[in-house]
Amino acid sequence: MIADVTKGLDEEGDWELLARSADDASAFGELFRRHRDYVYRVCCGLLGRADAAEDATHEVFLRVVARHSTLTESARLRTLLYGFALNVVREGWRRGAREVSLSEEHVERLTAPAVTTELRSDLFRLLPSLPERQREVLVLRLIEGLATREVAEVLGCSEGTVKTHLHRATRSLRRKLQEDRRRA
């Protein structure tokens, strides 16, 4: 699974950077540098297009900075950023941004090194066929490497619900892969 070395941990000073980001471009830049990679991975994994993911990533940070005074510091900033990313992606889906055309480079960056190139291609080819919630769970849990508890927190649901969606998504992908192989 792909995950940052500091997965699950906020860096020291993140909330202070966020508070200063509205008026201080260097604070915004540092906050963006610290957190852009995983926000981009989620957006790219769900939207499937690098250009759309880049736009969505920027939108996430602009929204977080604009709403920083309403956010609670008791929450982890990473969890909030994942939530903002999902909201931006869902808005993209409502506008019809469902076309998937990831390059091999993006597919490589979005999946674990142990996954074969063929399986990577299959995964990203079939990902858009999943219902939105299953796709979200799959990207957060398997690609981003979040724990089930963390995925539940980001999505605002129970751990059991996350497990159910993950099971259904993997079962559906397995079935579609088997059908493809039978046809080949």
PDB file of C-alpha atoms in Angstrom:
ATOM      1  CA  MET A   1       0.000   0.000   0.000  1.00  0.00           C
ATOM      2  CA  ILE A   2       1.106   3.518  -0.627  1.00  0.00           C
ATOM      3  CA  ALA A   3       1.281   5.690   2.427  1.00  0.00           C
ATOM      4  CA  ASP A   4       3.416   8.514   3.670  1.00  0.00           C
ATOM      5  CA  VAL A   5       5.976   7.677   6.325  1.00  0.00           C
ATOM      6  CA  THR A   6       4.020   9.966   8.641  1.00  0.00           C
ATOM      7  CA  LYS A   7       0.655   8.444   7.688  1.00  0.00           C
ATOM      8  CA  GLY A   8      -1.959   9.343  10.208  1.00  0.00           C
ATOM      9  CA  LEU A   9       0.119  12.009  11.924  1.00  0.00           C
ATOM     10  CA  ASP A  10      -0.269  15.747  11.593  1.00  0.00           C
ATOM     11  CA  GLU A  11       3.019  17.560  11.305  1.00  0.00           C
ATOM     12  CA  GLU A  12       3.835  19.928  14.089  1.00  0.00           C
ATOM     13  CA  GLY A  13       2.531  23.384  13.388  1.00  0.00           C
ATOM     14  CA  ASP A  14      -0.034  22.393  10.749  1.00  0.00           C
ATOM     15  CA  TRP A  15      -2.879  24.172  12.493  1.00  0.00           C
ATOM     16  CA  GLU A  16      -0.771  27.289  12.982  1.00  0.00           C
ATOM     17  CA  LEU A  17       0.179  27.212   9.291  1.00  0.00           C
ATOM     18  CA  LEU A  18      -3.460  26.829   8.367  1.00  0.00           C
ATOM     19  CA  ALA A  19      -4.435  29.823  10.513  1.00  0.00           C
ATOM     20  CA  ARG A  20      -1.758  31.969   8.836  1.00  0.00           C
ATOM     21  CA  SER A  21      -2.394  30.667   5.303  1.00  0.00           C
ATOM     22  CA  ALA A  22      -5.174  33.094   4.434  1.00  0.00           C
ATOM     23  CA  ASP A  23      -2.808  36.070   4.782  1.00  0.00           C
ATOM     24  CA  ASP A  24       0.632  34.505   4.319  1.00  0.00           C
ATOM     25  CA  ALA A  25       1.545  32.931   0.980  1.00  0.00           C
ATOM     26  CA  SER A  26       4.607  31.202   2.434  1.00  0.00           C
ATOM     27  CA  ALA A  27       2.477  29.552   5.145  1.00  0.00           C
ATOM     28  CA  PHE A  28       0.024  28.401   2.473  1.00  0.00           C
ATOM     29  CA  GLY A  29       2.906  27.089   0.369  1.00  0.00           C
ATOM     30  CA  GLU A  30       4.351  25.104   3.272  1.00  0.00           C
ATOM     31  CA  LEU A  31       0.961  23.642   4.184  1.00  0.00           C
ATOM     32  CA  PHE A  32       0.399  22.683   0.549  1.00  0.00           C
ATOM     33  CA  ARG A  33       3.882  21.119   0.275  1.00  0.00           C
ATOM     34  CA  ARG A  34       3.337  19.026   3.408  1.00  0.00           C
ATOM     35  CA  HIS A  35      -0.038  17.606   2.407  1.00  0.00           C
ATOM     36  CA  ARG A  36      -0.494  17.825  -1.367  1.00  0.00           C
ATOM     37  CA  ASP A  37       0.779  14.343  -2.243  1.00  0.00           C
ATOM     38  CA  TYR A  38      -1.869  12.300  -0.446  1.00  0.00           C
ATOM     39  CA  VAL A  39      -4.657  14.728  -1.358  1.00  0.00           C
ATOM     40  CA  TYR A  40      -3.589  14.405  -5.001  1.00  0.00           C
ATOM     41  CA  ARG A  41      -3.464  10.593  -4.794  1.00  0.00           C
ATOM     42  CA  VAL A  42      -7.030  10.449  -3.497  1.00  0.00           C
ATOM     43  CA  CYS A  43      -8.310  12.905  -6.099  1.00  0.00           C
ATOM     44  CA  CYS A  44      -6.471  11.145  -8.911  1.00  0.00           C
ATOM     45  CA  GLY A  45      -7.552   7.705  -7.752  1.00  0.00           C
ATOM     46  CA  LEU A  46     -11.185   8.772  -7.686  1.00  0.00           C
ATOM     47  CA  LEU A  47     -11.329  11.142 -10.650  1.00  0.00           C
ATOM     48  CA  GLY A  48      -8.930   9.156 -12.784  1.00  0.00           C
ATOM     49  CA  ARG A  49      -7.472  12.116 -14.628  1.00  0.00           C
ATOM     50  CA  ALA A  50      -4.260  13.819 -13.621  1.00  0.00           C
ATOM     51  CA  ASP A  51      -5.397  17.269 -14.774  1.00  0.00           C
ATOM     52  CA  ALA A  52      -8.701  17.009 -12.912  1.00  0.00           C
ATOM     53  CA  ALA A  53      -6.878  15.718  -9.821  1.00  0.00           C
ATOM     54  CA  GLU A  54      -4.457  18.667  -9.887  1.00  0.00           C
ATOM     55  CA  ASP A  55      -7.368  21.111 -10.084  1.00  0.00           C
ATOM     56  CA  ALA A  56      -9.227  19.279  -7.318  1.00  0.00           C
ATOM     57  CA  THR A  57      -6.135  19.269  -5.097  1.00  0.00           C
ATOM     58  CA  HIS A  58      -5.784  23.030  -5.403  1.00  0.00           C
ATOM     59  CA  GLU A  59      -9.500  23.473  -4.743  1.00  0.00           C
ATOM     60  CA  VAL A  60      -9.218  21.377  -1.549  1.00  0.00           C
ATOM     61  CA  PHE A  61      -6.530  23.646  -0.119  1.00  0.00           C
ATOM     62  CA  LEU A  62      -8.334  26.825  -1.101  1.00  0.00           C
ATOM     63  CA  ARG A  63     -11.499  25.593   0.631  1.00  0.00           C
ATOM     64  CA  VAL A  64      -9.668  24.488   3.768  1.00  0.00           C
ATOM     65  CA  VAL A  65      -7.958  27.861   4.084  1.00  0.00           C
ATOM     66  CA  ALA A  66     -11.217  29.733   3.427  1.00  0.00           C
ATOM     67  CA  ARG A  67     -12.988  27.729   6.138  1.00  0.00           C
ATOM     68  CA  HIS A  68     -10.145  27.408   8.638  1.00  0.00           C
ATOM     69  CA  SER A  69     -11.933  29.484  11.288  1.00  0.00           C
ATOM     70  CA  THR A  70     -14.847  27.020  11.337  1.00  0.00           C
ATOM     71  CA  LEU A  71     -12.679  23.893  11.620  1.00  0.00           C
ATOM     72  CA  THR A  72     -12.002  22.273  14.962  1.00  0.00           C
ATOM     73  CA  GLU A  73      -8.394  21.687  15.944  1.00  0.00           C
ATOM     74  CA  SER A  74      -9.379  18.595  17.907  1.00  0.00           C
ATOM     75  CA  ALA A  75      -9.727  16.788  14.567  1.00  0.00           C
ATOM     76  CA  ARG A  76      -6.670  15.641  12.654  1.00  0.00           C
ATOM     77  CA  LEU A  77      -5.903  17.926   9.742  1.00  0.00           C
ATOM     78  CA  ARG A  78      -5.195  14.921   7.498  1.00  0.00           C
ATOM     79  CA  THR A  79      -8.675  13.555   8.168  1.00  0.00           C
ATOM     80  CA  LEU A  80     -10.217  16.921   7.343  1.00  0.00           C
ATOM     81  CA  LEU A  81      -8.211  17.173   4.122  1.00  0.00           C
ATOM     82  CA  TYR A  82      -9.365  13.708   3.040  1.00  0.00           C
ATOM     83  CA  GLY A  83     -12.954  14.784   3.728  1.00  0.00           C
ATOM     84  CA  PHE A  84     -12.541  17.987   1.730  1.00  0.00           C
ATOM     85  CA  ALA A  85     -10.962  15.985  -1.108  1.00  0.00           C
ATOM     86  CA  LEU A  86     -13.937  13.617  -1.199  1.00  0.00           C
ATOM     87  CA  ASN A  87     -16.365  16.535  -1.310  1.00  0.00           C
ATOM     88  CA  VAL A  88     -14.514  18.193  -4.194  1.00  0.00           C
ATOM     89  CA  VAL A  89     -14.383  14.879  -6.083  1.00  0.00           C
ATOM     90  CA  ARG A  90     -18.085  14.234  -5.505  1.00  0.00           C
ATOM     91  CA  GLU A  91     -18.873  17.669  -6.928  1.00  0.00           C
ATOM     92  CA  GLY A  92     -16.786  16.743  -9.968  1.00  0.00           C
ATOM     93  CA  TRP A  93     -18.774  13.524 -10.326  1.00  0.00           C
ATOM     94  CA  ARG A  94     -22.034  15.476 -10.198  1.00  0.00           C
ATOM     95  CA  ARG A  95     -20.702  17.677 -13.011  1.00  0.00           C
ATOM     96  CA  GLY A  96     -20.009  14.533 -15.014  1.00  0.00           C
ATOM     97  CA  ALA A  97     -16.234  14.155 -14.509  1.00  0.00           C
ATOM     98  CA  ARG A  98     -16.181  10.363 -14.656  1.00  0.00           C
ATOM     99  CA  GLU A  99     -13.934   9.761 -17.645  1.00  0.00           C
ATOM    100  CA  VAL A 100     -10.819   7.855 -16.640  1.00  0.00           C
ATOM    101  CA  SER A 101      -7.599   8.085 -18.597  1.00  0.00           C
ATOM    102  CA  LEU A 102      -4.635   7.560 -16.308  1.00  0.00           C
ATOM    103  CA  SER A 103      -1.200   7.271 -17.783  1.00  0.00           C
ATOM    104  CA  GLU A 104       1.011   4.351 -16.760  1.00  0.00           C
ATOM    105  CA  GLU A 105       3.066   6.798 -14.692  1.00  0.00           C
ATOM    106  CA  HIS A 106       0.018   7.804 -12.661  1.00  0.00           C
ATOM    107  CA  VAL A 107      -1.123   4.232 -12.240  1.00  0.00           C
ATOM    108  CA  GLU A 108       2.363   3.342 -11.008  1.00  0.00           C
ATOM    109  CA  ARG A 109       2.321   6.191  -8.466  1.00  0.00           C
ATOM    110  CA  LEU A 110      -1.114   5.228  -7.180  1.00  0.00           C
ATOM    111  CA  THR A 111      -0.592   1.567  -6.387  1.00  0.00           C
ATOM    112  CA  ALA A 112       1.690  -0.532  -4.235  1.00  0.00           C
ATOM    113  CA  PRO A 113       5.029  -1.523  -5.807  1.00  0.00           C
ATOM    114  CA  ALA A 114       4.238  -5.234  -5.399  1.00  0.00           C
ATOM    115  CA  VAL A 115       1.215  -4.942  -7.714  1.00  0.00           C
ATOM    116  CA  THR A 116       1.952  -6.055 -11.265  1.00  0.00           C
ATOM    117  CA  THR A 117       1.607  -3.629 -14.159  1.00  0.00           C
ATOM    118  CA  GLU A 118      -1.204  -5.744 -15.605  1.00  0.00           C
ATOM    119  CA  LEU A 119      -3.118  -5.698 -12.329  1.00  0.00           C
ATOM    120  CA  ARG A 120      -2.581  -1.934 -12.009  1.00  0.00           C
ATOM    121  CA  SER A 121      -4.044  -1.364 -15.452  1.00  0.00           C
ATOM    122  CA  ASP A 122      -6.978  -3.655 -14.695  1.00  0.00           C
ATOM    123  CA  LEU A 123      -7.620  -1.920 -11.378  1.00  0.00           C
ATOM    124  CA  PHE A 124      -7.794   1.549 -12.872  1.00  0.00           C
ATOM    125  CA  ARG A 125      -9.739   0.408 -15.897  1.00  0.00           C
ATOM    126  CA  LEU A 126     -12.398  -1.173 -13.673  1.00  0.00           C
ATOM    127  CA  LEU A 127     -12.406   1.350 -10.806  1.00  0.00           C
ATOM    128  CA  PRO A 128     -14.903   3.698 -12.507  1.00  0.00           C
ATOM    129  CA  SER A 129     -17.403   0.842 -12.830  1.00  0.00           C
ATOM    130  CA  LEU A 130     -17.778   0.659  -9.046  1.00  0.00           C
ATOM    131  CA  PRO A 131     -20.439   2.623  -7.188  1.00  0.00           C
ATOM    132  CA  GLU A 132     -19.043   5.843  -5.747  1.00  0.00           C
ATOM    133  CA  ARG A 133     -18.908   4.731  -2.098  1.00  0.00           C
ATOM    134  CA  GLN A 134     -17.147   1.480  -2.970  1.00  0.00           C
ATOM    135  CA  ARG A 135     -14.649   3.419  -5.066  1.00  0.00           C
ATOM    136  CA  GLU A 136     -14.023   5.853  -2.214  1.00  0.00           C
ATOM    137  CA  VAL A 137     -13.449   3.044   0.285  1.00  0.00           C
ATOM    138  CA  LEU A 138     -11.175   1.164  -2.099  1.00  0.00           C
ATOM    139  CA  VAL A 139      -9.013   4.214  -2.806  1.00  0.00           C
ATOM    140  CA  LEU A 140      -8.761   5.273   0.841  1.00  0.00           C
ATOM    141  CA  ARG A 141      -8.173   1.790   2.231  1.00  0.00           C
ATOM    142  CA  LEU A 142      -6.080   0.041  -0.417  1.00  0.00           C
ATOM    143  CA  ILE A 143      -4.385   2.807  -2.364  1.00  0.00           C
ATOM    144  CA  GLU A 144      -3.974   5.351   0.401  1.00  0.00           C
ATOM    145  CA  GLY A 145      -3.421   2.703   3.070  1.00  0.00           C
ATOM    146  CA  LEU A 146      -5.699   4.164   5.723  1.00  0.00           C
ATOM    147  CA  ALA A 147      -6.882   1.908   8.523  1.00  0.00           C
ATOM    148  CA  THR A 148     -10.530   0.889   8.483  1.00  0.00           C
ATOM    149  CA  ARG A 149     -11.156   3.181  11.461  1.00  0.00           C
ATOM    150  CA  GLU A 150      -9.613   6.130   9.604  1.00  0.00           C
ATOM    151  CA  VAL A 151     -11.676   5.475   6.484  1.00  0.00           C
ATOM    152  CA  ALA A 152     -14.810   5.358   8.619  1.00  0.00           C
ATOM    153  CA  GLU A 153     -13.862   8.676  10.209  1.00  0.00           C
ATOM    154  CA  VAL A 154     -13.245  10.344   6.847  1.00  0.00           C
ATOM    155  CA  LEU A 155     -16.504   9.028   5.365  1.00  0.00           C
ATOM    156  CA  GLY A 156     -18.567   9.589   8.502  1.00  0.00           C
ATOM    157  CA  CYS A 157     -19.771   6.003   8.753  1.00  0.00           C
ATOM    158  CA  SER A 158     -19.139   2.913  10.855  1.00  0.00           C
ATOM    159  CA  GLU A 159     -16.191   0.564  10.451  1.00  0.00           C
ATOM    160  CA  GLY A 160     -18.652  -2.177   9.557  1.00  0.00           C
ATOM    161  CA  THR A 161     -19.966  -0.089   6.682  1.00  0.00           C
ATOM    162  CA  VAL A 162     -16.405   0.445   5.419  1.00  0.00           C
ATOM    163  CA  LYS A 163     -15.735  -3.298   5.584  1.00  0.00           C
ATOM    164  CA  THR A 164     -18.960  -4.044   3.731  1.00  0.00           C
ATOM    165  CA  HIS A 165     -18.157  -1.589   0.920  1.00  0.00           C
ATOM    166  CA  LEU A 166     -14.592  -2.877   0.673  1.00  0.00           C
ATOM    167  CA  HIS A 167     -15.797  -6.474   0.483  1.00  0.00           C
ATOM    168  CA  ARG A 168     -18.357  -5.634  -2.197  1.00  0.00           C
ATOM    169  CA  ALA A 169     -15.815  -3.624  -4.196  1.00  0.00           C
ATOM    170  CA  THR A 170     -13.182  -6.356  -4.175  1.00  0.00           C
ATOM    171  CA  ARG A 171     -15.773  -9.029  -4.973  1.00  0.00           C
ATOM    172  CA  SER A 172     -17.078  -6.956  -7.880  1.00  0.00           C
ATOM    173  CA  LEU A 173     -13.573  -6.273  -9.226  1.00  0.00           C
ATOM    174  CA  ARG A 174     -12.650  -9.955  -8.916  1.00  0.00           C
ATOM    175  CA  ARG A 175     -15.804 -10.969 -10.815  1.00  0.00           C
ATOM    176  CA  LYS A 176     -15.164  -8.423 -13.576  1.00  0.00           C
ATOM    177  CA  LEU A 177     -11.546  -9.549 -13.923  1.00  0.00           C
ATOM    178  CA  GLN A 178     -12.653 -13.164 -14.223  1.00  0.00           C
ATOM    179  CA  GLU A 179     -15.209 -12.221 -16.889  1.00  0.00           C
ATOM    180  CA  ASP A 180     -12.556 -10.298 -18.813  1.00  0.00           C
ATOM    181  CA  ARG A 181     -10.158 -13.228 -18.692  1.00  0.00           C
ATOM    182  CA  ARG A 182     -12.823 -15.653 -19.886  1.00  0.00           C
ATOM    183  CA  ARG A 183     -13.548 -13.406 -22.874  1.00  0.00           C
ATOM    184  CA  ALA A 184      -9.859 -13.077 -23.745  1.00  0.00           C
TER     185      ALA A 184
END
